[in-house]
mmCIF file of C-alpha atoms and ligand atoms in Angstrom:
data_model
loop_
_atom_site.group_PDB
_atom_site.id
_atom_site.type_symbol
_atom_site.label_atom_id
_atom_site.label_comp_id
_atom_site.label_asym_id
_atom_site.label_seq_id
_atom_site.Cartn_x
_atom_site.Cartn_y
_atom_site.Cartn_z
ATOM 1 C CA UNK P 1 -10.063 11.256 1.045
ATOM 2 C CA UNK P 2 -11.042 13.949 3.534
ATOM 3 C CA UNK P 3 -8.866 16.718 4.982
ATOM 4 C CA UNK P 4 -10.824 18.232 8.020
ATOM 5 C CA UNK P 5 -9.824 22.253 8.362
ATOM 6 C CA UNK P 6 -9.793 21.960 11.992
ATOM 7 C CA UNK P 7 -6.174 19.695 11.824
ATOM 8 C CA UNK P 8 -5.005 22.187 9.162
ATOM 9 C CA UNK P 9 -2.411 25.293 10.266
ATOM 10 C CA UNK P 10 -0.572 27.974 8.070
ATOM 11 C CA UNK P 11 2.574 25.133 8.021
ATOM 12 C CA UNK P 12 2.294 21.843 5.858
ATOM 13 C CA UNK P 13 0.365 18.953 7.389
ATOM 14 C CA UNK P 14 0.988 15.804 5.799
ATOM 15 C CA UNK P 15 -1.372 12.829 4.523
ATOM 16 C CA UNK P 16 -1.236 9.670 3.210
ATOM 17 C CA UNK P 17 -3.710 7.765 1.720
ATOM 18 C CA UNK P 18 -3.643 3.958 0.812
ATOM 19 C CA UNK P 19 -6.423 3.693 -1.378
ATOM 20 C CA UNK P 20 -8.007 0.660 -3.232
ATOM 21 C CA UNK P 21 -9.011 1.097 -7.268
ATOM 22 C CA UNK P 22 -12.409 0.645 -5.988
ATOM 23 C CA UNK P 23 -12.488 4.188 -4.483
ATOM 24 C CA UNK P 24 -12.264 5.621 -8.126
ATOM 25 C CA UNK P 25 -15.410 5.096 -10.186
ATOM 26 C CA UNK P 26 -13.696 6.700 -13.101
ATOM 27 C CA UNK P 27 -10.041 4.020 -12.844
ATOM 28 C CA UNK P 28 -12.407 1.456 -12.103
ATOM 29 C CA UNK P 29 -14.166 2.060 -15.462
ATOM 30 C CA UNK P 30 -10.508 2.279 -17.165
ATOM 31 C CA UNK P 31 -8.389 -0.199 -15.855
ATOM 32 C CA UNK P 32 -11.933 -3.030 -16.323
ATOM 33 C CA UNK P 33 -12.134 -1.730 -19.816
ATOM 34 C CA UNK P 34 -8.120 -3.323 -19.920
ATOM 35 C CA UNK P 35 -6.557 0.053 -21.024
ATOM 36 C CA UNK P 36 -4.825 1.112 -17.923
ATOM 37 C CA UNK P 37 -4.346 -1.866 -14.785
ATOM 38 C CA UNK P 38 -3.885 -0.491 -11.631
ATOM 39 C CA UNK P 39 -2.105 -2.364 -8.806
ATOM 40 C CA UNK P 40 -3.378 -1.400 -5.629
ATOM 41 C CA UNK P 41 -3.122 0.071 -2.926
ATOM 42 C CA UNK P 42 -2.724 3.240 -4.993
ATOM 43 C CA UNK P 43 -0.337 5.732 -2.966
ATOM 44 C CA UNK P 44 -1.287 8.958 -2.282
ATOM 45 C CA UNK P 45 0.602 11.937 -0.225
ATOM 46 C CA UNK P 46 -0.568 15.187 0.327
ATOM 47 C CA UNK P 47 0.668 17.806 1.740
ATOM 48 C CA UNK P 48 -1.942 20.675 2.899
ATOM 49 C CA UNK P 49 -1.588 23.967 4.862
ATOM 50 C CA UNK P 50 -4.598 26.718 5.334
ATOM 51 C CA UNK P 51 -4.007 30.094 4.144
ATOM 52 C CA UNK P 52 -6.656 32.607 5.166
ATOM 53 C CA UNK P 53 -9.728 31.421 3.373
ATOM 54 C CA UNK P 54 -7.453 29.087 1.237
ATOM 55 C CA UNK P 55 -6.322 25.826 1.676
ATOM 56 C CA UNK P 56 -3.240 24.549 -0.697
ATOM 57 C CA UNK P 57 -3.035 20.889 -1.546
ATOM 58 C CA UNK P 58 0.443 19.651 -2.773
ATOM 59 C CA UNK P 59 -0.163 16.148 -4.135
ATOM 60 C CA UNK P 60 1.793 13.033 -5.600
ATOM 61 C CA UNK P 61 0.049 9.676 -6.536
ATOM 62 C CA UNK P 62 2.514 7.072 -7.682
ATOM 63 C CA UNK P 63 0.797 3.653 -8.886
ATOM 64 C CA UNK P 64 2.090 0.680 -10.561
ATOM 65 C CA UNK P 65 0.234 0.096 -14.059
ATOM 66 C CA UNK P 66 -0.001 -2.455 -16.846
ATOM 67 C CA UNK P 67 -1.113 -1.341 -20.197
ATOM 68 C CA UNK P 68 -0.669 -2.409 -23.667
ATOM 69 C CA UNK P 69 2.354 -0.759 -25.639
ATOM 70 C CA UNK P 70 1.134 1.489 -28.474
ATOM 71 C CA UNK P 71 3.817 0.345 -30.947
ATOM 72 C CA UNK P 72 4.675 -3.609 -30.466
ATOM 73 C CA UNK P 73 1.269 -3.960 -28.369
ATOM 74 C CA UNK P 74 2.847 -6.057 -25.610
ATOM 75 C CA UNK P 75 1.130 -5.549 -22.231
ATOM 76 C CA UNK P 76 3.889 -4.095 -19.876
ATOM 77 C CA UNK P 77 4.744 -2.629 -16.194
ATOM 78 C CA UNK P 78 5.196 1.041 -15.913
ATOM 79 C CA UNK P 79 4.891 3.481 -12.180
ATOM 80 C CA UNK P 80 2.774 5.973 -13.203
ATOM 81 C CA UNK P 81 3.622 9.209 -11.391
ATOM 82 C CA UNK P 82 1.734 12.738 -11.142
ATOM 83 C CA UNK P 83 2.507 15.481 -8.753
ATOM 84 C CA UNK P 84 -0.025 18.768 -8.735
ATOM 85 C CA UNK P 85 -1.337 21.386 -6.565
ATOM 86 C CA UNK P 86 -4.726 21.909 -5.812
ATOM 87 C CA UNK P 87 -5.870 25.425 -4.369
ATOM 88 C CA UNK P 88 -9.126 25.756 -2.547
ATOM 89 C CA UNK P 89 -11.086 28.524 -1.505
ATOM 90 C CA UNK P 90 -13.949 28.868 0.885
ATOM 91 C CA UNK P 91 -17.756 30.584 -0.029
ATOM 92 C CA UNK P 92 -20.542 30.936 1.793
ATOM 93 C CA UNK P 93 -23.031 27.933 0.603
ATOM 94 C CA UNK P 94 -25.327 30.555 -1.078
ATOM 95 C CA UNK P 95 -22.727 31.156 -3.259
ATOM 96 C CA UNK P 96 -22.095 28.085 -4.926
ATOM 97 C CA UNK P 97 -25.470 26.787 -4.940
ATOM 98 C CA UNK P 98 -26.378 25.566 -8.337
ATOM 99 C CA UNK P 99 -29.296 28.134 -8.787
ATOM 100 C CA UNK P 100 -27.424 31.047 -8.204
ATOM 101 C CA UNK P 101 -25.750 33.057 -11.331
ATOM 102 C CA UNK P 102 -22.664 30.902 -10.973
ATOM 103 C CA UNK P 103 -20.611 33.947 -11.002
ATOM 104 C CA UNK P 104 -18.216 33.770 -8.154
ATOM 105 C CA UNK P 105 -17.860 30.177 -8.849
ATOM 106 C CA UNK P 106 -16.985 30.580 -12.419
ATOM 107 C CA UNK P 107 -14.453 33.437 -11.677
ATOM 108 C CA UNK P 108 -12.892 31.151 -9.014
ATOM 109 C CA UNK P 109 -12.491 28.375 -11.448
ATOM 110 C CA UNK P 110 -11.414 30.841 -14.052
ATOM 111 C CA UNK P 111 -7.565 31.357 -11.980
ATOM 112 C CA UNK P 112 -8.006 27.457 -10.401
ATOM 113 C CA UNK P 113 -9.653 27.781 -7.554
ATOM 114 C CA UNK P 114 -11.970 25.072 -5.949
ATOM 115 C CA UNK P 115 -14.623 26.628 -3.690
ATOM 116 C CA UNK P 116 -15.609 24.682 -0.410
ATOM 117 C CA UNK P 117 -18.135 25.373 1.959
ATOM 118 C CA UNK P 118 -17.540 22.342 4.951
ATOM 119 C CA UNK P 119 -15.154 22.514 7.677
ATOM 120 C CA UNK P 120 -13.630 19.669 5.674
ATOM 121 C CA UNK P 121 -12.635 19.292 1.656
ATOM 122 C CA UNK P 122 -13.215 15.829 -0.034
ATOM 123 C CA UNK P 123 -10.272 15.360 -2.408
ATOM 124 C CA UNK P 124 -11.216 12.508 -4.139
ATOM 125 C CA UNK P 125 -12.627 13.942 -6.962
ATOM 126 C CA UNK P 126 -9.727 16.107 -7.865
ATOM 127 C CA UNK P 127 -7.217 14.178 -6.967
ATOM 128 C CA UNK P 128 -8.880 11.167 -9.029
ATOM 129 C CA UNK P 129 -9.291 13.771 -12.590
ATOM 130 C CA UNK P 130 -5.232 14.272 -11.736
ATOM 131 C CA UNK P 131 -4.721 10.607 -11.880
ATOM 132 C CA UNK P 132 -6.690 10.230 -14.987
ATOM 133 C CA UNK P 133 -4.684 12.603 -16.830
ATOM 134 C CA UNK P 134 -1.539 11.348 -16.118
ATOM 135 C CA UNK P 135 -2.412 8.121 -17.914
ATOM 136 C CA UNK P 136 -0.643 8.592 -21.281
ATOM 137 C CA UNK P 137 -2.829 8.580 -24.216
ATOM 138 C CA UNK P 138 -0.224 6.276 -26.575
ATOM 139 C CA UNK P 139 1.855 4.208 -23.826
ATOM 140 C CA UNK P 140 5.204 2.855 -25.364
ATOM 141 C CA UNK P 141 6.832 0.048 -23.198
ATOM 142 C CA UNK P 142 10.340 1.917 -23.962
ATOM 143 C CA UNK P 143 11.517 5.000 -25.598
ATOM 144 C CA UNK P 144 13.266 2.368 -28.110
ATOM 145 C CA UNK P 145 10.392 -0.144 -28.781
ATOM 146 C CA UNK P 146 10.528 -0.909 -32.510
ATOM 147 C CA UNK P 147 6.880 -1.684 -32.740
ATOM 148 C CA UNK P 148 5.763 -4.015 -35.055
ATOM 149 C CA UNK P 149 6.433 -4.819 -38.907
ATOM 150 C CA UNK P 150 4.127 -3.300 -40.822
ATOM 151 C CA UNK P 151 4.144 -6.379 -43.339
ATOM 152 C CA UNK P 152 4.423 -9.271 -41.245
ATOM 153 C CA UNK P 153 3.625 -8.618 -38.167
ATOM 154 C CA UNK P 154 6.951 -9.611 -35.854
ATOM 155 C CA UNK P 155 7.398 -7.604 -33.304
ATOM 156 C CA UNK P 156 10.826 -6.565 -34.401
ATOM 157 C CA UNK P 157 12.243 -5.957 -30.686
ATOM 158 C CA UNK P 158 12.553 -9.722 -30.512
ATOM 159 C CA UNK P 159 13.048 -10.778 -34.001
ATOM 160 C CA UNK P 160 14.228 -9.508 -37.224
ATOM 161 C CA UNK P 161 12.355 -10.287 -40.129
ATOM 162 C CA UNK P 162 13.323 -10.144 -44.180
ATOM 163 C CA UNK P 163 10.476 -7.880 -45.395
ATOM 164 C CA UNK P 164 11.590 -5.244 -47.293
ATOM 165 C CA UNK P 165 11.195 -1.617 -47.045
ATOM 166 C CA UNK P 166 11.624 -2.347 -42.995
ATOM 167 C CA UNK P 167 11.504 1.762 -42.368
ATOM 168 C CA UNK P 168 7.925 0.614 -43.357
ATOM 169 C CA UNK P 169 6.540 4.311 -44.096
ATOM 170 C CA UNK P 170 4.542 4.443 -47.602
ATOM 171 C CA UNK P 171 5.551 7.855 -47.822
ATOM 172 C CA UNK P 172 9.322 7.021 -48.185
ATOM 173 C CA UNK P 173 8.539 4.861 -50.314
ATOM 174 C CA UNK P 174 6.812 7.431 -52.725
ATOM 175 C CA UNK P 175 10.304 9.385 -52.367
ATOM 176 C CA UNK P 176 12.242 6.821 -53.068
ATOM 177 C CA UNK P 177 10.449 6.327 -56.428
ATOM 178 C CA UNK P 178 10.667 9.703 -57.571
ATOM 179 C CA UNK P 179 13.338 10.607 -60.201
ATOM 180 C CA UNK P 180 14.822 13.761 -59.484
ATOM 181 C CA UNK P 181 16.542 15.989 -62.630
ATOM 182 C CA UNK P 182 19.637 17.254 -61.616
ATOM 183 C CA UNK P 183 20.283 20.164 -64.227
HETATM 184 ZN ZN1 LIG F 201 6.658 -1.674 -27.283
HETATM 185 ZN ZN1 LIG F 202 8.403 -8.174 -41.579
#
């Protein structure tokens, strides 16, 4: 996912990527580990103009994704969406070189600046760790999901069931067994 400087200008230049899962050694480790499916081609626009020694990268990555709901566990269909900006700046190669003291670099990174050296920036990487946290950690499969029963098992979005308690939380429980003096 290359932008070359040279078809960059101070206005927005647009890109569009199609990209396969296989592109993505980190998604590639997720979605065959069965937490997060990707559907391909994944989608990805950018938008990128050159400021100076600065290039700014507005992105959006939309991609269709099964997981497993964190409540009733049933595997479900959700477009997973992430918009960001990426800022880049350029140093001299001497600069960023891994013996150096790392200062520049780590004062870049400090207000979110990538350094590049090329005449052209590979995005994957970034755009990739943006991807990755836009996976939620707990998926639900709706805002209303009722999970499961915590004594039988049903998932209680398609059946009831006739266990009692059905708030299910031990701690109300407790509450409900305490005795309070009104004096
Ligand atoms: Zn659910
Ligand atoms: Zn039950």
């Amino acid at each position: 996912m290359i932008i070359h400087l040279e078809e960059l200008s101070g206005k927005i230049q647009t890109f569009t990527f199609e990209k396969r899962i296989r592109d993505f050694p980190v998604l590639e480790k997720i979605s065959a580990a069965g937490d997060c499916l990707f559907a391909e081609p994944l989608d990805i626009r950018l938008g990128a103009k050159q400021m100076g020694e600065m290039v700014a990268v507005e992105g959006r990555v939309a991609a269709t994704v099964r997981m497993n709901c964190n409540r009733c566990l049933i595997e479900f269909e959700s477009v997973l969406r992430t918009g960001f900006t990426l800022t880049y700046i350029r140093r001299p190669p001497e600069e960023i070189e891994p013996a150096g003291d790392g200062d520049v670099e780590l004062q870049a990174e400090k207000i979110g600046l990538i350094p590049f050296t090329a005449e052209q920036i590979d995005l994957l990487q970034d755009v990739q760790s943006e991807i990755v946290m836009a996976i939620p950690m707990r998926p639900i499969c709706c805002e209303t999901c009722k999970g499961l029963c915590p004594q039988c098992g049903v998932n209680l979005n398609e059946t009831a069931c006739n266990c009692e308690n059905r708030t299910g939380d031990p701690r109300l429980a407790i509450l409900k067994g305490l005795k309070i003096d009104h004096k």
